[in-house]
């Protein structure tokens, strides 16, 4: 099966500083890919490059990029896909809804623009979409202003907007940040269910590996502007090849079983910092001199891929 979204060697610079340093990501049809990594790893910028939503002053280049077989390098292709073929669920739902319009108006507007529906048809479809994101009183929500709704309700509306163009892929960037913990799981489950009901694929960006386990089929772990480890969720959780991914998983697992919050010692590098050949080496419990001196090789085991000199499984072989 060929990938729905395939990007290779994505590089982004903002005001001359390297932000993404060769990101490789693929999303297969129907799957949900989790993109994880600490704050600053480049998760949001990866999504924004695909959607052509990078900040002013950014320079972007790809070695290759395709979506549904279409060349996605031309900026026009990415702009035209946004909303239509790729839906986007933002990080701050309330902030991304317009405060001065009722949410029904905003959703109907999206439907008219994306699907060319007339006023009446758009309203009917908007109410259906609100129902499909499990809003039990869609008429009331339709007439509400964003400030009259809870954060969780606003995020349901944003998911409805993302679905409006009948997209083939929905990218959600930390969709539960800032929501009540009890609501977070509900929204993530909803996201997972909608992906399969609407026959699309998903990319779920989060800094929290704990949330990935329930929802995602595969995981891409990012560090300092690169993807360092990919694999099925089951394999990454069982034993991630890359020491960074491995640490993230064990921290998430210990939190899950009631342990105190922990962090990986050291700090995430900033754009423009001098990096070791493996950017994680200064924080890595398995690092040796080669990690500082030579680019880590791509290794492969049990369906995982990682860039690492000293992966955690002895069966890993260099590609
Ligand atoms: N508007 C911006 N201008 C300059 N640098 C930025 C901007 N937004 C983000 N960055 C930097 O880009 C890097 C990647 O950011 P981001 O993709 O937002 O990380 P993540 O989503 O993984 O937390 C970070 O080092 C961040 O400081
Ligand atoms: Mg982010």
CSV table of N, CA and C in Angstrom, one decimal, residues 39-194:
chain,number,residue,atom,x,y,z
A,39,UNK,N,8.4,19.6,23.9
A,39,UNK,CA,8.1,21.0,23.3
A,39,UNK,C,9.4,21.5,22.6
A,40,UNK,N,9.2,22.0,21.4
A,40,UNK,CA,10.3,22.6,20.7
A,40,UNK,C,10.9,21.6,19.7
A,41,UNK,N,10.4,20.4,19.6
A,41,UNK,CA,11.0,19.3,18.7
A,41,UNK,C,10.7,19.6,17.3
A,42,UNK,N,9.7,20.4,17.0
A,42,UNK,CA,9.4,20.7,15.6
A,42,UNK,C,8.1,20.1,15.1
A,43,UNK,N,7.2,19.6,16.0
A,43,UNK,CA,6.0,18.9,15.6
A,43,UNK,C,5.0,19.9,14.9
A,44,UNK,N,4.8,21.0,15.5
A,44,UNK,CA,3.8,22.0,14.9
A,44,UNK,C,4.4,22.5,13.6
A,45,UNK,N,5.7,22.8,13.5
A,45,UNK,CA,6.2,23.3,12.3
A,45,UNK,C,6.1,22.3,11.2
A,46,UNK,N,6.2,21.0,11.5
A,46,UNK,CA,6.0,19.9,10.5
A,46,UNK,C,4.6,20.0,9.9
A,47,UNK,N,3.6,20.1,10.8
A,47,UNK,CA,2.2,20.2,10.3
A,47,UNK,C,2.0,21.5,9.5
A,48,UNK,N,2.6,22.5,10.0
A,48,UNK,CA,2.4,23.8,9.4
A,48,UNK,C,3.0,23.9,8.0
A,49,UNK,N,4.2,23.2,7.8
A,49,UNK,CA,4.8,23.1,6.5
A,49,UNK,C,3.9,22.4,5.5
A,50,UNK,N,3.3,21.3,6.0
A,50,UNK,CA,2.4,20.5,5.1
A,50,UNK,C,1.2,21.4,4.7
A,51,UNK,N,0.7,22.2,5.6
A,51,UNK,CA,-0.5,23.0,5.3
A,51,UNK,C,-0.2,24.4,4.8
A,52,UNK,N,1.1,24.7,4.6
A,52,UNK,CA,1.5,26.1,4.2
A,52,UNK,C,1.0,27.1,5.2
A,53,UNK,N,1.3,26.8,6.4
A,53,UNK,CA,0.9,27.8,7.5
A,53,UNK,C,2.1,28.2,8.3
A,54,UNK,N,3.3,28.2,7.7
A,54,UNK,CA,4.5,28.6,8.5
A,54,UNK,C,4.5,30.1,8.7
A,55,UNK,N,5.2,30.5,9.8
A,55,UNK,CA,5.2,32.0,10.1
A,55,UNK,C,6.0,32.7,9.0
A,56,UNK,N,5.7,34.0,8.9
A,56,UNK,CA,6.4,34.9,8.0
A,56,UNK,C,7.9,34.8,8.2
A,57,UNK,N,8.7,34.8,7.2
A,57,UNK,CA,10.1,34.7,7.3
A,57,UNK,C,10.7,33.3,7.3
A,58,UNK,N,9.8,32.3,7.0
A,58,UNK,CA,10.2,30.9,7.0
A,58,UNK,C,10.7,30.5,5.5
A,59,UNK,N,11.7,29.7,5.5
A,59,UNK,CA,12.1,29.1,4.2
A,59,UNK,C,11.9,27.6,4.3
A,60,UNK,N,11.2,27.0,3.3
A,60,UNK,CA,10.9,25.6,3.4
A,60,UNK,C,11.4,24.9,2.2
A,61,UNK,N,11.9,23.7,2.4
A,61,UNK,CA,12.3,22.8,1.2
A,61,UNK,C,12.0,21.4,1.6
A,62,UNK,N,11.7,20.6,0.6
A,62,UNK,CA,11.5,19.2,0.7
A,62,UNK,C,12.4,18.4,-0.3
A,63,UNK,N,12.9,17.3,0.1
A,63,UNK,CA,13.5,16.4,-0.9
A,63,UNK,C,12.4,15.8,-1.8
A,64,UNK,N,11.3,15.4,-1.1
A,64,UNK,CA,10.1,15.0,-1.9
A,64,UNK,C,8.9,15.1,-0.9
A,65,UNK,N,7.8,15.3,-1.5
A,65,UNK,CA,6.5,15.4,-0.7
A,65,UNK,C,5.4,15.1,-1.6
A,66,UNK,N,4.6,14.1,-1.2
A,66,UNK,CA,3.4,13.8,-2.1
A,66,UNK,C,2.2,13.6,-1.2
A,67,UNK,N,1.0,13.8,-1.7
A,67,UNK,CA,-0.2,13.6,-1.0
A,67,UNK,C,-1.2,12.9,-1.9
A,68,UNK,N,-1.6,11.7,-1.6
A,68,UNK,CA,-2.5,11.0,-2.5
A,68,UNK,C,-2.0,10.9,-3.9
A,69,UNK,N,-0.7,10.8,-4.1
A,69,UNK,CA,-0.1,10.6,-5.4
A,69,UNK,C,0.2,11.9,-6.1
A,70,UNK,N,-0.2,13.1,-5.5
A,70,UNK,CA,0.0,14.4,-6.1
A,70,UNK,C,1.3,15.0,-5.5
A,71,UNK,N,2.1,15.6,-6.4
A,71,UNK,CA,3.3,16.3,-6.0
A,71,UNK,C,2.8,17.5,-5.1
A,72,UNK,N,3.4,17.5,-3.9
A,72,UNK,CA,2.9,18.4,-2.9
A,72,UNK,C,4.0,19.5,-2.6
A,73,UNK,N,5.1,19.5,-3.4
A,73,UNK,CA,6.1,20.5,-3.2
A,73,UNK,C,5.6,21.9,-3.6
A,74,UNK,N,4.9,22.0,-4.7
A,74,UNK,CA,4.4,23.4,-5.1
A,74,UNK,C,3.5,23.9,-4.0
A,75,UNK,N,3.8,25.1,-3.6
A,75,UNK,CA,3.1,25.7,-2.5
A,75,UNK,C,1.6,25.8,-2.8
A,76,UNK,N,1.2,26.0,-4.1
A,76,UNK,CA,-0.2,26.1,-4.5
A,76,UNK,C,-0.9,24.8,-4.2
A,77,UNK,N,-0.2,23.6,-4.4
A,77,UNK,CA,-0.9,22.4,-4.1
A,77,UNK,C,-1.2,22.2,-2.6
A,78,UNK,N,-0.3,22.7,-1.8
A,78,UNK,CA,-0.6,22.6,-0.3
A,78,UNK,C,-1.6,23.6,0.1
A,79,UNK,N,-1.6,24.8,-0.5
A,79,UNK,CA,-2.7,25.8,-0.1
A,79,UNK,C,-4.1,25.3,-0.5
A,80,UNK,N,-4.1,24.7,-1.7
A,80,UNK,CA,-5.4,24.2,-2.2
A,80,UNK,C,-6.0,23.0,-1.4
A,81,UNK,N,-5.1,22.3,-0.8
A,81,UNK,CA,-5.5,21.1,-0.1
A,81,UNK,C,-6.0,21.5,1.3
A,82,UNK,N,-5.6,22.6,1.8
A,82,UNK,CA,-5.9,23.0,3.2
A,82,UNK,C,-7.4,23.2,3.3
A,83,UNK,N,-8.0,22.5,4.3
A,83,UNK,CA,-9.5,22.6,4.5
A,83,UNK,C,-10.3,21.6,3.6
A,84,UNK,N,-9.8,21.5,2.3
A,84,UNK,CA,-10.5,20.6,1.4
A,84,UNK,C,-10.0,19.1,1.6
A,85,UNK,N,-8.7,18.9,1.3
A,85,UNK,CA,-8.2,17.5,1.4
A,85,UNK,C,-7.6,17.2,2.8
A,86,UNK,N,-7.2,18.3,3.4
A,86,UNK,CA,-6.5,18.1,4.7
A,86,UNK,C,-7.2,19.0,5.7
A,87,UNK,N,-7.9,18.5,6.7
A,87,UNK,CA,-8.5,19.3,7.8
A,87,UNK,C,-7.5,19.5,8.9
A,88,UNK,N,-7.6,20.6,9.6
A,88,UNK,CA,-6.7,21.0,10.6
A,88,UNK,C,-7.4,21.3,11.9
A,89,UNK,N,-7.1,20.6,13.0
A,89,UNK,CA,-7.6,20.9,14.3
A,89,UNK,C,-6.6,21.6,15.1
A,90,UNK,N,-6.8,22.8,15.5
A,90,UNK,CA,-5.7,23.6,16.1
A,90,UNK,C,-5.5,23.4,17.6
A,91,UNK,N,-4.5,24.0,18.1
A,91,UNK,CA,-4.1,23.8,19.5
A,91,UNK,C,-5.0,24.5,20.4
A,92,UNK,N,-5.4,25.7,20.1
A,92,UNK,CA,-6.3,26.5,21.0
A,92,UNK,C,-7.6,26.7,20.3
A,93,UNK,N,-8.6,25.8,20.6
A,93,UNK,CA,-9.9,25.9,19.9
A,93,UNK,C,-10.6,27.2,20.0
A,94,UNK,N,-10.6,27.8,21.2
A,94,UNK,CA,-11.4,29.0,21.4
A,94,UNK,C,-10.7,30.1,20.6
A,95,UNK,N,-9.4,30.2,20.6
A,95,UNK,CA,-8.7,31.2,19.9
A,95,UNK,C,-8.8,31.1,18.4
A,96,UNK,N,-9.1,29.9,17.9
A,96,UNK,CA,-9.2,29.7,16.4
A,96,UNK,C,-10.6,29.9,15.9
A,97,UNK,N,-11.6,30.0,16.8
A,97,UNK,CA,-12.9,30.4,16.3
A,97,UNK,C,-13.0,31.9,16.4
A,98,UNK,N,-13.8,32.5,15.5
A,98,UNK,CA,-14.0,33.9,15.5
A,98,UNK,C,-14.9,34.3,16.6
A,99,UNK,N,-14.5,35.1,17.6
A,99,UNK,CA,-15.3,35.4,18.8
A,99,UNK,C,-16.6,36.2,18.5
A,100,UNK,N,-16.6,36.9,17.3
A,100,UNK,CA,-17.8,37.8,17.1
A,100,UNK,C,-18.9,37.1,16.2
A,101,UNK,N,-18.7,35.9,15.8
A,101,UNK,CA,-19.7,35.2,15.0
A,101,UNK,C,-20.2,33.9,15.8
A,102,UNK,N,-21.5,33.6,15.6
A,102,UNK,CA,-22.0,32.4,16.2
A,102,UNK,C,-21.3,31.2,15.5
A,103,UNK,N,-21.2,30.1,16.3
A,103,UNK,CA,-20.4,29.0,15.7
A,103,UNK,C,-21.1,28.4,14.5
A,104,UNK,N,-22.4,28.4,14.6
A,104,UNK,CA,-23.2,27.8,13.4
A,104,UNK,C,-22.9,28.6,12.1
A,105,UNK,N,-22.8,29.9,12.3
A,105,UNK,CA,-22.5,30.7,11.1
A,105,UNK,C,-21.1,30.4,10.6
A,106,UNK,N,-20.1,30.2,11.5
A,106,UNK,CA,-18.8,29.8,11.1
A,106,UNK,C,-18.7,28.5,10.4
A,107,UNK,N,-19.4,27.5,11.0
A,107,UNK,CA,-19.4,26.2,10.4
A,107,UNK,C,-20.1,26.2,9.0
A,108,UNK,N,-21.3,26.9,8.9
A,108,UNK,CA,-22.0,26.9,7.7
A,108,UNK,C,-21.1,27.6,6.6
A,109,UNK,N,-20.5,28.7,7.0
A,109,UNK,CA,-19.6,29.4,6.1
A,109,UNK,C,-18.5,28.5,5.5
A,110,UNK,N,-17.9,27.7,6.4
A,110,UNK,CA,-16.9,26.7,6.0
A,110,UNK,C,-17.5,25.7,5.0
A,111,UNK,N,-18.7,25.3,5.2
A,111,UNK,CA,-19.4,24.3,4.3
A,111,UNK,C,-19.7,25.0,3.0
A,112,UNK,N,-20.1,26.2,3.0
A,112,UNK,CA,-20.4,26.9,1.7
A,112,UNK,C,-19.1,27.1,0.9
A,113,UNK,N,-18.1,27.5,1.6
A,113,UNK,CA,-16.8,27.8,0.9
A,113,UNK,C,-16.2,26.5,0.4
A,114,UNK,N,-16.2,25.4,1.3
A,114,UNK,CA,-15.4,24.2,0.9
A,114,UNK,C,-16.2,23.3,0.0
A,115,UNK,N,-17.5,23.3,0.2
A,115,UNK,CA,-18.3,22.3,-0.6
A,115,UNK,C,-19.3,23.0,-1.5
A,116,UNK,N,-19.3,24.3,-1.5
A,116,UNK,CA,-20.2,25.0,-2.5
A,116,UNK,C,-21.7,24.8,-2.2
A,117,UNK,N,-22.0,24.6,-0.9
A,117,UNK,CA,-23.4,24.4,-0.5
A,117,UNK,C,-24.2,25.7,-0.5
A,118,UNK,N,-25.5,25.7,-0.7
A,118,UNK,CA,-26.3,26.9,-0.5
A,118,UNK,C,-26.6,27.0,1.0
A,119,UNK,N,-27.2,28.2,1.3
A,119,UNK,CA,-27.4,28.5,2.7
A,119,UNK,C,-28.1,27.5,3.5
A,120,UNK,N,-29.3,27.0,2.9
A,120,UNK,CA,-30.1,26.1,3.6
A,120,UNK,C,-29.4,24.7,3.8
A,121,UNK,N,-28.8,24.2,2.7
A,121,UNK,CA,-28.1,22.9,2.7
A,121,UNK,C,-26.9,23.0,3.7
A,122,UNK,N,-26.3,24.2,3.8
A,122,UNK,CA,-25.1,24.3,4.6
A,122,UNK,C,-25.6,24.2,6.1
A,123,UNK,N,-26.7,24.8,6.4
A,123,UNK,CA,-27.2,24.8,7.8
A,123,UNK,C,-27.5,23.4,8.2
A,124,UNK,N,-28.2,22.6,7.3
A,124,UNK,CA,-28.6,21.3,7.6
A,124,UNK,C,-27.3,20.4,7.8
A,125,UNK,N,-26.3,20.6,6.9
A,125,UNK,CA,-25.1,19.8,7.0
A,125,UNK,C,-24.3,20.2,8.3
A,126,UNK,N,-24.4,21.5,8.7
A,126,UNK,CA,-23.7,22.0,9.9
A,126,UNK,C,-24.3,21.3,11.1
A,127,UNK,N,-25.6,21.2,11.2
A,127,UNK,CA,-26.2,20.6,12.3
A,127,UNK,C,-25.9,19.1,12.3
A,128,UNK,N,-25.9,18.4,11.1
A,128,UNK,CA,-25.4,17.0,11.1
A,128,UNK,C,-24.0,16.8,11.6
A,129,UNK,N,-23.1,17.8,11.2
A,129,UNK,CA,-21.7,17.7,11.6
A,129,UNK,C,-21.6,17.9,13.1
A,130,UNK,N,-22.4,18.8,13.7
A,130,UNK,CA,-22.4,19.0,15.1
A,130,UNK,C,-22.8,17.7,15.9
A,131,UNK,N,-23.9,17.1,15.3
A,131,UNK,CA,-24.3,15.8,15.8
A,131,UNK,C,-23.2,14.8,15.7
A,132,UNK,N,-22.5,14.8,14.6
A,132,UNK,CA,-21.5,13.7,14.4
A,132,UNK,C,-20.3,13.8,15.3
A,133,UNK,N,-20.1,15.1,15.9
A,133,UNK,CA,-19.1,15.2,16.9
A,133,UNK,C,-19.6,15.1,18.3
A,134,UNK,N,-20.8,14.4,18.3
A,134,UNK,CA,-21.5,14.0,19.6
A,134,UNK,C,-21.9,15.2,20.4
A,135,UNK,N,-22.4,16.2,19.7
A,135,UNK,CA,-23.0,17.3,20.5
A,135,UNK,C,-24.5,17.0,20.5
A,136,UNK,N,-25.0,16.9,21.8
A,136,UNK,CA,-26.4,16.4,21.9
A,136,UNK,C,-27.4,17.5,21.6
A,137,UNK,N,-27.1,18.8,21.8
A,137,UNK,CA,-28.1,19.8,21.5
A,137,UNK,C,-27.5,20.7,20.4
A,138,UNK,N,-27.4,20.2,19.2
A,138,UNK,CA,-26.8,21.0,18.1
A,138,UNK,C,-27.4,22.3,17.8
A,139,UNK,N,-28.8,22.4,17.9
A,139,UNK,CA,-29.5,23.7,17.6
A,139,UNK,C,-29.0,24.8,18.6
A,140,UNK,N,-28.8,24.4,19.9
A,140,UNK,CA,-28.3,25.4,20.8
A,140,UNK,C,-26.9,25.8,20.5
A,141,UNK,N,-26.0,24.8,20.3
A,141,UNK,CA,-24.6,25.1,20.0
A,141,UNK,C,-24.5,25.9,18.7
A,142,UNK,N,-25.3,25.6,17.7
A,142,UNK,CA,-25.3,26.3,16.4
A,142,UNK,C,-25.5,27.8,16.7
A,143,UNK,N,-26.4,28.2,17.6
A,143,UNK,CA,-26.8,29.6,17.9
A,143,UNK,C,-25.8,30.3,18.8
A,144,UNK,N,-24.8,29.5,19.4
A,144,UNK,CA,-24.0,30.0,20.5
A,144,UNK,C,-22.8,30.8,19.9
A,145,UNK,N,-22.3,31.7,20.7
A,145,UNK,CA,-21.0,32.4,20.4
A,145,UNK,C,-19.9,31.5,21.1
A,146,UNK,N,-18.7,31.5,20.6
A,146,UNK,CA,-17.6,30.7,21.3
A,146,UNK,C,-17.5,30.9,22.8
A,147,UNK,N,-17.7,32.2,23.2
A,147,UNK,CA,-17.5,32.4,24.7
A,147,UNK,C,-18.6,31.7,25.5
A,148,UNK,N,-19.7,31.4,24.9
A,148,UNK,CA,-20.8,30.7,25.6
A,148,UNK,C,-20.5,29.2,25.8
A,149,UNK,N,-19.5,28.7,25.1
A,149,UNK,CA,-19.2,27.2,25.1
A,149,UNK,C,-18.0,26.9,26.0
A,150,UNK,N,-18.0,25.7,26.5
A,150,UNK,CA,-16.8,25.2,27.2
A,150,UNK,C,-15.6,25.0,26.2
A,151,UNK,N,-14.4,24.8,26.7
A,151,UNK,CA,-13.3,24.5,25.9
A,151,UNK,C,-13.5,23.2,25.1
A,152,UNK,N,-14.0,22.2,25.8
A,152,UNK,CA,-14.2,20.9,25.1
A,152,UNK,C,-15.2,21.0,24.0
A,153,UNK,N,-16.3,21.8,24.3
A,153,UNK,CA,-17.3,22.0,23.2
A,153,UNK,C,-16.7,22.8,22.0
A,154,UNK,N,-15.9,23.8,22.3
A,154,UNK,CA,-15.2,24.6,21.2
A,154,UNK,C,-14.4,23.6,20.4
A,155,UNK,N,-13.7,22.7,21.1
A,155,UNK,CA,-12.9,21.8,20.3
A,155,UNK,C,-13.7,20.8,19.4
A,156,UNK,N,-14.9,20.4,19.9
A,156,UNK,CA,-15.8,19.6,19.1
A,156,UNK,C,-16.2,20.4,17.9
A,157,UNK,N,-16.5,21.7,18.1
A,157,UNK,CA,-16.8,22.5,16.9
A,157,UNK,C,-15.7,22.6,15.9
A,158,UNK,N,-14.5,22.8,16.4
A,158,UNK,CA,-13.3,22.8,15.5
A,158,UNK,C,-13.1,21.5,14.8
A,159,UNK,N,-13.4,20.4,15.4
A,159,UNK,CA,-13.3,19.1,14.7
A,159,UNK,C,-14.3,19.0,13.6
A,160,UNK,N,-15.5,19.6,13.9
A,160,UNK,CA,-16.6,19.6,12.9
A,160,UNK,C,-16.1,20.5,11.7
A,161,UNK,N,-15.5,21.6,12.0
A,161,UNK,CA,-15.0,22.5,10.9
A,161,UNK,C,-13.9,21.7,10.1
A,162,UNK,N,-13.1,21.0,10.8
A,162,UNK,CA,-12.0,20.2,10.1
A,162,UNK,C,-12.6,19.1,9.2
A,163,UNK,N,-13.8,18.6,9.6
A,163,UNK,CA,-14.5,17.6,8.8
A,163,UNK,C,-15.3,18.2,7.6
A,164,UNK,N,-15.5,19.5,7.7
A,164,UNK,CA,-16.4,20.1,6.7
A,164,UNK,C,-16.1,19.9,5.3
A,165,UNK,N,-14.8,19.9,5.0
A,165,UNK,CA,-14.4,19.7,3.6
A,165,UNK,C,-14.3,18.3,3.1
A,166,UNK,N,-14.8,17.3,3.9
A,166,UNK,CA,-14.6,15.9,3.7
A,166,UNK,C,-13.2,15.5,3.3
A,167,UNK,N,-12.3,15.8,4.3
A,167,UNK,CA,-10.8,15.7,4.0
A,167,UNK,C,-10.4,14.2,4.0
A,168,UNK,N,-9.3,14.0,3.3
A,168,UNK,CA,-8.7,12.6,3.3
A,168,UNK,C,-7.7,12.4,4.5
A,169,UNK,N,-7.3,13.5,5.1
A,169,UNK,CA,-6.4,13.5,6.3
A,169,UNK,C,-6.8,14.6,7.3
A,170,UNK,N,-6.8,14.3,8.5
A,170,UNK,CA,-7.0,15.4,9.5
A,170,UNK,C,-5.8,15.5,10.4
A,171,UNK,N,-5.2,16.7,10.5
A,171,UNK,CA,-4.1,16.9,11.4
A,171,UNK,C,-4.6,17.6,12.6
A,172,UNK,N,-4.3,17.0,13.8
A,172,UNK,CA,-4.7,17.7,15.0
A,172,UNK,C,-3.4,18.0,15.8
A,173,UNK,N,-3.3,19.3,16.1
A,173,UNK,CA,-2.1,19.7,16.8
A,173,UNK,C,-2.4,19.9,18.3
A,174,UNK,N,-2.0,19.0,19.2
A,174,UNK,CA,-2.2,19.1,20.6
A,174,UNK,C,-3.7,19.5,20.9
A,175,UNK,N,-4.6,18.7,20.3
A,175,UNK,CA,-6.0,19.1,20.4
A,175,UNK,C,-6.6,19.2,21.8
A,176,UNK,N,-5.9,18.6,22.8
A,176,UNK,CA,-6.5,18.6,24.1
A,176,UNK,C,-5.8,19.4,25.1
A,177,UNK,N,-4.7,20.1,24.7
A,177,UNK,CA,-4.0,21.0,25.6
A,177,UNK,C,-4.9,22.1,26.1
A,178,UNK,N,-4.8,22.2,27.4
A,178,UNK,CA,-5.6,23.3,28.1
A,178,UNK,C,-7.0,22.8,28.4
A,179,UNK,N,-7.4,21.6,28.0
A,179,UNK,CA,-8.8,21.1,28.4
A,179,UNK,C,-8.7,20.4,29.7
A,180,UNK,N,-9.8,20.3,30.4
A,180,UNK,CA,-9.9,19.5,31.6
A,180,UNK,C,-9.4,18.0,31.3
A,181,UNK,N,-8.7,17.5,32.3
A,181,UNK,CA,-8.2,16.1,32.1
A,181,UNK,C,-9.3,15.1,31.7
A,182,UNK,N,-10.5,15.3,32.3
A,182,UNK,CA,-11.6,14.3,32.1
A,182,UNK,C,-12.1,14.5,30.6
A,183,UNK,N,-12.0,15.7,30.1
A,183,UNK,CA,-12.5,15.9,28.7
A,183,UNK,C,-11.5,15.5,27.7
A,184,UNK,N,-10.2,15.5,28.1
A,184,UNK,CA,-9.1,15.2,27.1
A,184,UNK,C,-9.3,13.8,26.5
A,185,UNK,N,-9.5,12.8,27.4
A,185,UNK,CA,-9.7,11.4,26.9
A,185,UNK,C,-10.9,11.3,26.0
A,186,UNK,N,-12.0,12.0,26.3
A,186,UNK,CA,-13.2,12.0,25.5
A,186,UNK,C,-12.9,12.6,24.1
A,187,UNK,N,-12.2,13.7,24.0
A,187,UNK,CA,-11.9,14.3,22.7
A,187,UNK,C,-11.0,13.4,21.9
A,188,UNK,N,-10.0,12.8,22.5
A,188,UNK,CA,-9.1,11.9,21.8
A,188,UNK,C,-9.9,10.7,21.3
A,189,UNK,N,-10.7,10.1,22.1
A,189,UNK,CA,-11.5,9.0,21.6
A,189,UNK,C,-12.4,9.4,20.5
A,190,UNK,N,-13.0,10.6,20.6
A,190,UNK,CA,-13.8,11.1,19.5
A,190,UNK,C,-13.0,11.2,18.2
A,191,UNK,N,-11.8,11.8,18.3
A,191,UNK,CA,-11.0,12.0,17.2
A,191,UNK,C,-10.7,10.6,16.5
A,192,UNK,N,-10.4,9.6,17.3
A,192,UNK,CA,-10.1,8.3,16.8
A,192,UNK,C,-11.3,7.7,16.1
A,193,UNK,N,-12.5,7.8,16.7
A,193,UNK,CA,-13.7,7.3,16.2
A,193,UNK,C,-14.1,7.9,14.8
A,194,UNK,N,-13.9,9.3,14.8
A,194,UNK,CA,-14.3,10.0,13.6
A,194,UNK,C,-13.4,9.7,12.4
